[in-house]
XYZ file of C-alpha atoms in Angstrom:
496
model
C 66.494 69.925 2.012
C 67.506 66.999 -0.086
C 68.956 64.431 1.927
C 66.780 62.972 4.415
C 67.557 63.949 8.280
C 67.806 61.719 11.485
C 65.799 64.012 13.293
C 62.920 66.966 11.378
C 62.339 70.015 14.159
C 59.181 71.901 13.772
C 59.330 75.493 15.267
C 62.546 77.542 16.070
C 61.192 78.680 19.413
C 63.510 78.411 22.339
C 62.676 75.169 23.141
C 63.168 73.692 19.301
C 66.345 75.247 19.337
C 67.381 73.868 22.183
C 66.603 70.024 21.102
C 68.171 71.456 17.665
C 71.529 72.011 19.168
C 71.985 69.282 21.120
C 71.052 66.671 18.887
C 73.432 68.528 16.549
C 76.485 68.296 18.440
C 75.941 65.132 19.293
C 76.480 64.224 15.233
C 72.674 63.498 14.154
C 71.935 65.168 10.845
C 69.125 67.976 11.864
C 66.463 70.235 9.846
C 64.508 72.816 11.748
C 61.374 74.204 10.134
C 60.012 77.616 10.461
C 56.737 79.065 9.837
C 57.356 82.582 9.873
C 60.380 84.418 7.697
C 62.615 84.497 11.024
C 63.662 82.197 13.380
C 63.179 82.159 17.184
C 59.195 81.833 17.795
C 58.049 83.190 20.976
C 62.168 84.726 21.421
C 61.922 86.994 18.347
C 63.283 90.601 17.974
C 61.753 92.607 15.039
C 61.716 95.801 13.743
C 58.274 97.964 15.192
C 56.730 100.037 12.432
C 53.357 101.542 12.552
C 51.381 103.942 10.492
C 53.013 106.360 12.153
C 56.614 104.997 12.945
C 58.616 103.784 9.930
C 61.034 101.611 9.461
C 64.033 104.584 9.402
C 63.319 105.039 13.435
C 65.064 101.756 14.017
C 62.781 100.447 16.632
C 62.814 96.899 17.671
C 59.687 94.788 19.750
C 60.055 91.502 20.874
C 57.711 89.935 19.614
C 56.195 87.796 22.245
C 58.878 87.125 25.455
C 60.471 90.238 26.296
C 62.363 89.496 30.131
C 64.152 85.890 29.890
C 64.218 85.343 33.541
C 64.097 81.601 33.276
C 67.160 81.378 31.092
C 70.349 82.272 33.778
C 69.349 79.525 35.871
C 67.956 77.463 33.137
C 70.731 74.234 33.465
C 70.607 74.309 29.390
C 71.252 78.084 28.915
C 74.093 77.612 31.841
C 75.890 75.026 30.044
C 75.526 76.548 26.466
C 76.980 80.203 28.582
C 75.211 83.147 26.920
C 78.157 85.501 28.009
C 80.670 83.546 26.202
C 78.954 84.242 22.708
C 78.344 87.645 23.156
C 75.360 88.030 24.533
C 74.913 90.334 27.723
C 72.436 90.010 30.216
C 71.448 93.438 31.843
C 69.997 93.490 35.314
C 67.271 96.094 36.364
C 68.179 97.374 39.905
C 64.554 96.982 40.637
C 63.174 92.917 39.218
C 59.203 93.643 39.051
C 56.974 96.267 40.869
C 53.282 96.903 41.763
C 51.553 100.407 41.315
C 49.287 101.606 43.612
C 46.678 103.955 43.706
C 47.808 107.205 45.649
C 51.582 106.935 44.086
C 52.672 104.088 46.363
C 53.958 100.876 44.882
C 55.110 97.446 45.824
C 59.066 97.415 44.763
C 60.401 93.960 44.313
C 64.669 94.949 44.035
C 67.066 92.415 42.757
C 68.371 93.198 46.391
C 66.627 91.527 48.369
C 67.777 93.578 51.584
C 66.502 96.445 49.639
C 62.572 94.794 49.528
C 62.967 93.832 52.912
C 63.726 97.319 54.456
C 61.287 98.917 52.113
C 58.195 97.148 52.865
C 58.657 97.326 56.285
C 56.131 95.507 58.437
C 56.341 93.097 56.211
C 60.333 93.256 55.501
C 61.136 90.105 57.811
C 58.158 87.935 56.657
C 59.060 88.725 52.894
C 62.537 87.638 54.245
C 61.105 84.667 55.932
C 59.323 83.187 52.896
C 61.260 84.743 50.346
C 64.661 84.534 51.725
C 65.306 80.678 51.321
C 64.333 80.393 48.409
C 66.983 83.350 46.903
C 69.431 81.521 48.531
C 68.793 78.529 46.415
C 67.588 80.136 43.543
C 69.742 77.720 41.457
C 68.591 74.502 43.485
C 64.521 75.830 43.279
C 65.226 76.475 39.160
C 66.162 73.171 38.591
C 63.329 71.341 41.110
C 61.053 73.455 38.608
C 62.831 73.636 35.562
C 63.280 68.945 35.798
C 60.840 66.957 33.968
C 58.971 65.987 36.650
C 59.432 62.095 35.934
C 63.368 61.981 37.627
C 65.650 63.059 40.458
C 66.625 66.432 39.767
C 70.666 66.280 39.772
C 72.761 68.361 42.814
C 73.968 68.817 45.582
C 70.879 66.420 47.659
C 71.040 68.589 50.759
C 70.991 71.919 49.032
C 67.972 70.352 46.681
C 66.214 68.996 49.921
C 66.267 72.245 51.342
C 65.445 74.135 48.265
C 62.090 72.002 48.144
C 61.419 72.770 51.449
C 61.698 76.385 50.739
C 59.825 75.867 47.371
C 56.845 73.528 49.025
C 56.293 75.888 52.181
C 56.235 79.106 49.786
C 53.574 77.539 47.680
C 51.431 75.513 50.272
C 51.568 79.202 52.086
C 50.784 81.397 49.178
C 47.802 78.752 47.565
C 45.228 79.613 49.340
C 43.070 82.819 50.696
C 44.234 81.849 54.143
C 47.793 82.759 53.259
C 46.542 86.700 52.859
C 47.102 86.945 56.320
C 50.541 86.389 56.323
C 50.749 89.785 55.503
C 50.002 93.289 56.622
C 50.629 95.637 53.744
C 48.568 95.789 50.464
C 52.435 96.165 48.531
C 53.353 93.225 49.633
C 50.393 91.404 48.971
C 50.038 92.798 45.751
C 53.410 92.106 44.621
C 52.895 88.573 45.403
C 49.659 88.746 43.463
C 51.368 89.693 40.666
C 53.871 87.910 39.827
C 50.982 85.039 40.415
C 49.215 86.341 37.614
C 51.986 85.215 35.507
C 49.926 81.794 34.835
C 46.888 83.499 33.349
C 44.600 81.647 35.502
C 42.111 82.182 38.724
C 43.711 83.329 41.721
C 44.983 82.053 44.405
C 46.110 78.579 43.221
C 48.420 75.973 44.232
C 49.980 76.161 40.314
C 50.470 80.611 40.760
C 51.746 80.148 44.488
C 54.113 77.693 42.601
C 55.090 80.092 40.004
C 55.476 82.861 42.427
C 57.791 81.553 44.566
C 59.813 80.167 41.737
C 59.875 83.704 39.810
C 59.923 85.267 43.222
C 63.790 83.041 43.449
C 65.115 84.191 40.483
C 63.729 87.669 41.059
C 66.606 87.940 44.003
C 69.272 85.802 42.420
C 72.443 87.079 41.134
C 70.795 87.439 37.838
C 67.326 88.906 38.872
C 65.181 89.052 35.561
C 67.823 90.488 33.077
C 66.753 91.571 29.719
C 68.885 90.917 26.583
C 71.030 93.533 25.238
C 69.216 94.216 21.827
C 66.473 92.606 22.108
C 65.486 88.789 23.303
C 65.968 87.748 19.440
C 69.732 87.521 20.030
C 69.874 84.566 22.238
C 67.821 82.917 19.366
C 70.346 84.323 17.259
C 73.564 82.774 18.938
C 71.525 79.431 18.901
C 71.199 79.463 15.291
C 74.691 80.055 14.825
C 75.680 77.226 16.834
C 73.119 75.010 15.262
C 74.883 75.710 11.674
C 78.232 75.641 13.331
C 77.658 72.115 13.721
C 75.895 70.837 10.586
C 72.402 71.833 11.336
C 70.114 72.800 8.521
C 67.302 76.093 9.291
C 64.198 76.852 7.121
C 62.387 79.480 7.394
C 59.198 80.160 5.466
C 57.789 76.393 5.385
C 54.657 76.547 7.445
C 53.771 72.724 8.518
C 49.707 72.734 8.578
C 49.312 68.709 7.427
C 51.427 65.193 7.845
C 52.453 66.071 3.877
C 54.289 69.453 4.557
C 56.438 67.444 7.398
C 59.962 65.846 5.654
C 60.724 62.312 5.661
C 63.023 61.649 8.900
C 63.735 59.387 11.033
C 62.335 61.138 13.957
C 60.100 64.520 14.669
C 60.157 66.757 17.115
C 57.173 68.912 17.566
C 58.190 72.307 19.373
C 54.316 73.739 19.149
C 51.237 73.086 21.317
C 49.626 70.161 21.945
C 46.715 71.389 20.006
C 48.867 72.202 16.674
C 50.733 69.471 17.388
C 47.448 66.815 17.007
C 46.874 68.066 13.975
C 49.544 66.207 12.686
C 48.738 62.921 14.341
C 46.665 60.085 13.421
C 44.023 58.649 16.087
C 44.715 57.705 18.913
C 47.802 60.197 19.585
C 45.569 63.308 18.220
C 43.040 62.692 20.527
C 45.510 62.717 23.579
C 47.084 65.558 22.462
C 43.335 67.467 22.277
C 42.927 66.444 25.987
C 45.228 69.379 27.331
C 42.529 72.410 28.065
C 44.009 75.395 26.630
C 45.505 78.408 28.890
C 44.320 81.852 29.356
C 44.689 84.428 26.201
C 46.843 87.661 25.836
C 46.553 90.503 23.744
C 49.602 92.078 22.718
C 49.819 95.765 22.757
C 53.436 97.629 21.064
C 53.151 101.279 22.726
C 55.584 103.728 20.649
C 56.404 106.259 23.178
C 58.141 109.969 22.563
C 59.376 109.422 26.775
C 59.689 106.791 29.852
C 56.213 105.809 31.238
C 55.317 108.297 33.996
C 54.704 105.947 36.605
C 53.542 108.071 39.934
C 56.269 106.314 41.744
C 59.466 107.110 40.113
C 61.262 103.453 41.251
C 58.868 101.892 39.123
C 60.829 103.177 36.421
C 63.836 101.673 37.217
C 62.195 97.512 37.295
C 62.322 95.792 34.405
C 59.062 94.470 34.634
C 55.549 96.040 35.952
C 52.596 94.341 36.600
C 49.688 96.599 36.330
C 47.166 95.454 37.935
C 45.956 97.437 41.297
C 45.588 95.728 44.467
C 45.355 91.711 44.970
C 41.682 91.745 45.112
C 41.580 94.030 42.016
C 44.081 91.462 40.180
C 41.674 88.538 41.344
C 38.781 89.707 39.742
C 40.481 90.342 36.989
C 41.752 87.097 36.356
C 38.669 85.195 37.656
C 36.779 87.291 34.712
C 39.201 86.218 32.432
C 39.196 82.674 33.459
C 35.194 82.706 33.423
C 35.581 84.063 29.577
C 34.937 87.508 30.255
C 36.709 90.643 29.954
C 38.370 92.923 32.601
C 37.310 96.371 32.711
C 40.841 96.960 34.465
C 42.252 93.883 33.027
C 45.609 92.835 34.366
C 48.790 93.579 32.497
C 52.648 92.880 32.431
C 54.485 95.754 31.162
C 58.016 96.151 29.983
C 60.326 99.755 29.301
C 63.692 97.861 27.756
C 65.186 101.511 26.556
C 64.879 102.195 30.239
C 67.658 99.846 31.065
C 69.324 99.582 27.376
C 70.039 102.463 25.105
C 70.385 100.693 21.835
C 66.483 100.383 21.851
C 65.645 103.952 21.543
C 64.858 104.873 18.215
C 66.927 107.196 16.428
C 64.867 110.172 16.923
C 64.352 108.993 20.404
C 61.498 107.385 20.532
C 61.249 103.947 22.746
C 58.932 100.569 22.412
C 56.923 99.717 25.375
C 56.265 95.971 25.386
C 52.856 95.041 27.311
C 50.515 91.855 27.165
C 46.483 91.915 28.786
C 45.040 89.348 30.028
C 42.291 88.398 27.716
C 40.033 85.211 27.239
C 41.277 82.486 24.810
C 40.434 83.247 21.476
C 39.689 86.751 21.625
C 39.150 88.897 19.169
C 38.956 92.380 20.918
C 41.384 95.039 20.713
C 41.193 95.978 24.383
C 44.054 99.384 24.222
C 41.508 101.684 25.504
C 41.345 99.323 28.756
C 44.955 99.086 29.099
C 45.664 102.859 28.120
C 43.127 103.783 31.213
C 45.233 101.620 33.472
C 48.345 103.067 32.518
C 47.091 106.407 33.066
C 45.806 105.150 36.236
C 49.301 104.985 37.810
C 51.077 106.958 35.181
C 49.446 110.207 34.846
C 50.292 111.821 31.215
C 50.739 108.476 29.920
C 48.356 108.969 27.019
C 50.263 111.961 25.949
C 53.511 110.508 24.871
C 51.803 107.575 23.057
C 52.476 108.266 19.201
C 51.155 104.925 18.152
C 50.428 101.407 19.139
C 49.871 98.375 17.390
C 47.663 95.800 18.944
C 47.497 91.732 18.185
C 44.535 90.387 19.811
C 44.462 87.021 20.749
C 43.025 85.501 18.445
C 45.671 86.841 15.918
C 47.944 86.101 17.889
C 48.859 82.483 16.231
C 49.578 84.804 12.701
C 52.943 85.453 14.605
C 53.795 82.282 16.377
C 51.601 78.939 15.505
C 52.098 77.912 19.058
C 50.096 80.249 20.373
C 46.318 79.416 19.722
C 44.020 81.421 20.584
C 46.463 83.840 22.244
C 47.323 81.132 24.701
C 51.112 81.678 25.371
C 51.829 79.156 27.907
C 51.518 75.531 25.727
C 48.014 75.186 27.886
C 46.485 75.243 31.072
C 48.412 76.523 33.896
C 47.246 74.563 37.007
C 49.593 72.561 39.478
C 47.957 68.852 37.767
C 48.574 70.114 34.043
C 52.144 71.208 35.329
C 52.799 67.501 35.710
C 50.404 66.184 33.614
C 50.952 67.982 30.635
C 49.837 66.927 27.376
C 48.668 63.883 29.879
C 49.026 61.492 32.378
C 52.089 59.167 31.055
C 55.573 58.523 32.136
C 57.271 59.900 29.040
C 55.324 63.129 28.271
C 57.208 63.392 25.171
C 56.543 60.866 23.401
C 54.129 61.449 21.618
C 53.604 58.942 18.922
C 55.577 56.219 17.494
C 58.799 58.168 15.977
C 57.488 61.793 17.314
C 58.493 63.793 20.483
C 56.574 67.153 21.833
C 59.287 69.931 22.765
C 57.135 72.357 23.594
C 55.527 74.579 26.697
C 52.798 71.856 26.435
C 55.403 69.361 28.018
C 57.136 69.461 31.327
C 58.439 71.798 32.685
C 55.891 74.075 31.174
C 56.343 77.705 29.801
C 59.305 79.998 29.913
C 62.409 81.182 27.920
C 64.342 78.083 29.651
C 64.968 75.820 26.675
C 64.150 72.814 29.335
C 61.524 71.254 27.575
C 64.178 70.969 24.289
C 66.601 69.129 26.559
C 64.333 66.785 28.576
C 63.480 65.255 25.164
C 66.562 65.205 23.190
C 67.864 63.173 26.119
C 65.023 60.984 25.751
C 65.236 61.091 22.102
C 69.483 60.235 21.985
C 69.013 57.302 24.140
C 65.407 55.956 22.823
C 65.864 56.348 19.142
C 70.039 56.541 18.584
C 71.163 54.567 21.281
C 73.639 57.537 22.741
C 73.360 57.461 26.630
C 75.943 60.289 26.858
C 75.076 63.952 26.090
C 77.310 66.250 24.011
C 78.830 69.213 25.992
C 77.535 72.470 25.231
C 79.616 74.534 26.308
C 82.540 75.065 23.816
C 81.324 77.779 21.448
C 83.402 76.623 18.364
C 82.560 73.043 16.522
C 84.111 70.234 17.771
């Protein structure tokens, strides 16, 4: 770095990138920094060696995100067009599923006449609630991918009747009264996991929110795709484009004090609110301090000599499994976890990428099994003999084809991505307030300080591989700081 930038990115997650690029092509002179030897953050692809497995099997673990579901729909990742680099999206024939004791199991198929006919009973009121929404899965991504403060843009009756769908789904789903909606324990349990996506007590106005949002994309033309390779190469293609277009990366240059930030003429912080105080001077730090911090994972790499042995052989074929038993068994769980305690069948999101994507086998065969427990912030417990007993609980013989695993608790978590404190992967507290009013109550949430912008999960729209938050402020910072009303097009892959 020797000549000093407009704008000084901290973090190459999804989200930095994002900001990166577009401030980029619209001719500022940009420097991302990068704690950790490779770029990407919480969208990383590395190789997975053990003291077992070495580095000559060729195995690869994403690091933190494994399934991108945000990112088809995500207006940024549409625009910048993922296909047209190279990168292919591969979608599971089933999106998430459920296992049950007894070998049954909630299926959730990126059909969503498939779900319907399979569940039964509950077919046409999956259709009812679900249906809508699929059908404007594009319209309900970017009501919950906007910032919250503006109009989303689109077609207005299409949007209006997305937010119908969106409201009804959530308002239904938010509270224990909604259980009776349905009549089968798959389809409440599916719905109860792909709530537990926001780490948090269940039910809630902010995970019937979630649901019904993931529950969209689940059934839209790209259900929840996985990344050929590994989720590292959309960070990779983002790079590229980023030094296609005079962009400067560096890695290795870990930003812990105001010092170890470059002179520029603006900063964008793409880490949490709590990392990003640190860097502050009273009274920004403070503010910053004021978002409570979200639930805690522990990160589990299985190295497995075969597929997981799930009782129900469709569960094979989803992308993602949420392990968790029935709804009542998943609330507990969570409530535990929100109360600071531990799960004795904690839940856990579980992902087989070989199953869908041959170059992830290793080259004697064996496969990486991705998997995150929920765990209270700041944990320091290696919890694989939990999660091993509820694998074998719906996947008898599971234990046998483990050959290793290596386990990040949560409160090691932040040794891998600084924007993850205490294991808390979503920028913060998940609730339907802190979705709006995240760091805090203001009308530009990213502006942070005078000169300094948060990019992160800790502002609007919140977590996901969607590179929203990146866009929201780049806009803000183009306009504010530059005085450029009009944003570059992303979508030629060659410099202009």
């Amino acid at each position: 770095m020797t000549a000093r930038a407009d704008v000084v990115i901290l973090g190459s997650g999804p989200n930095g990138l994002a900001a990166a690029v577009i401030l980029a092509r619209a001719g500022l002179s940009v420097t991302v920094l990068e704690g950790q030897h490779t770029p990407g953050g919480g969208m990383r692809t590395l190789p997975l060696v053990s003291d077992t497995v070495t580095d000559a099997e060729g195995l690869l673990r994403d690091v933190c995100a494994a399934v991108p579901a945000a990112a088809p729909t995500s207006p940024f990742f549409e625009e910048f067009d993922l296909a047209a680099r190279g990168i292919e999206l591969i979608t599971p024939e089933v999106s998430y599923a459920q296992p049950l004791d007894g070998g049954r199991a909630g299926i959730a198929f990126h059909d969503l006449d498939r779900t319907v006919e399979r569940l039964g009973t509950d077919g046409r009121r999956w259709s009812r609630l679900l249906g809508p929404l699929a059908a404007y899965s594009r319209e309900v991504a970017t009501i919950a991918l906007s910032d919250k403060r503006t109009p989303p843009h689109g077609d207005p009756l299409r949007l209006a009747r997305a937010g119908l769908a969106l409201a009804t789904s959530t308002a239904l789903m938010g509270g224990a009264w909604g259980d009776g909606y349905w009549h089968t324990e798959e389809a409440r349990s599916l719905i109860g996991g792909v709530s537990a996506h926001t780490i948090s007590a269940l039910p809630s106005l902010a995970a019937a929110g979630t649901a019904s949002y993931l529950g969209a994309l689940a059934h839209s033309p790209a259900g929840w795709p996985l990344a050929r390779g590994g989720i590292g190469v959309i960070s990779s293609v983002l790079v590229e484009d980023l030094l296609a277009h005079g962009g400067q990366l560096v890695v290795d240059h870990p930003v812990r004090t105001p010092s170890d930030l470059p002179p520029a003429r603006v900063h964008l912080l793409n880490t949490h609110a709590r990392v990003a105080a640190e860097l502050l001077a009273e009274p920004y730090r403070s503010r910053l301090r004021d978002l409570p911090l979200g639930g805690g994972v522990c990160k589990l790499d299985y190295v497995l000599s075969g597929p997981v042995p799930w009782r129900e052989p469709l569960v094979q074929r989803a992308g993602t499994v949420h392990v968790g038993g029935t709804l009542e068994e998943m609330r507990t769980a969570e409530a535990q976890v929100a109360a600071g305690r531990h799960a004795d069948r904690p839940m856990l999101l579980v992902s087989d990428p070989a199953q869908h994507d041959d170059t992830r086998l290793g080259r004697s065969g064996l496969r990486p099994i991705w998997a995150y427990a929920h765990v209270p912030t700041g944990s320091t417990r290696d919890v694989r003999a939990a999660a091993d007993r509820q694998l074998e609980r719906f996947a008898p013989g599971f234990r046998d084809l483990v050959v290793d695993c290596v386990v990040t608790p949560a409160s090691r978590m932040a040794e891998h991505n600084a924007a993850y404190p205490g294991g808390d992967i979503a920028g913060g507290m998940v609730s339907m307030w802190r979705m709006v009013a995240r760091p805090g109550p203001r009308i530009d949430p990213y502006a942070v300080a005078p000169g300094v912008y948060l990019c992160s999960q800790s502002a609007p729209p919140g977590p996901g591989v969607h590179g929203m938050v990146g866009l929201h402020a780049a806009r803000r910072v183009l306009r504010k700081e530059f005085g450029i009303s009009k944003m570059p097009s992303l979508g030629s892959v060659s410099p202009k």
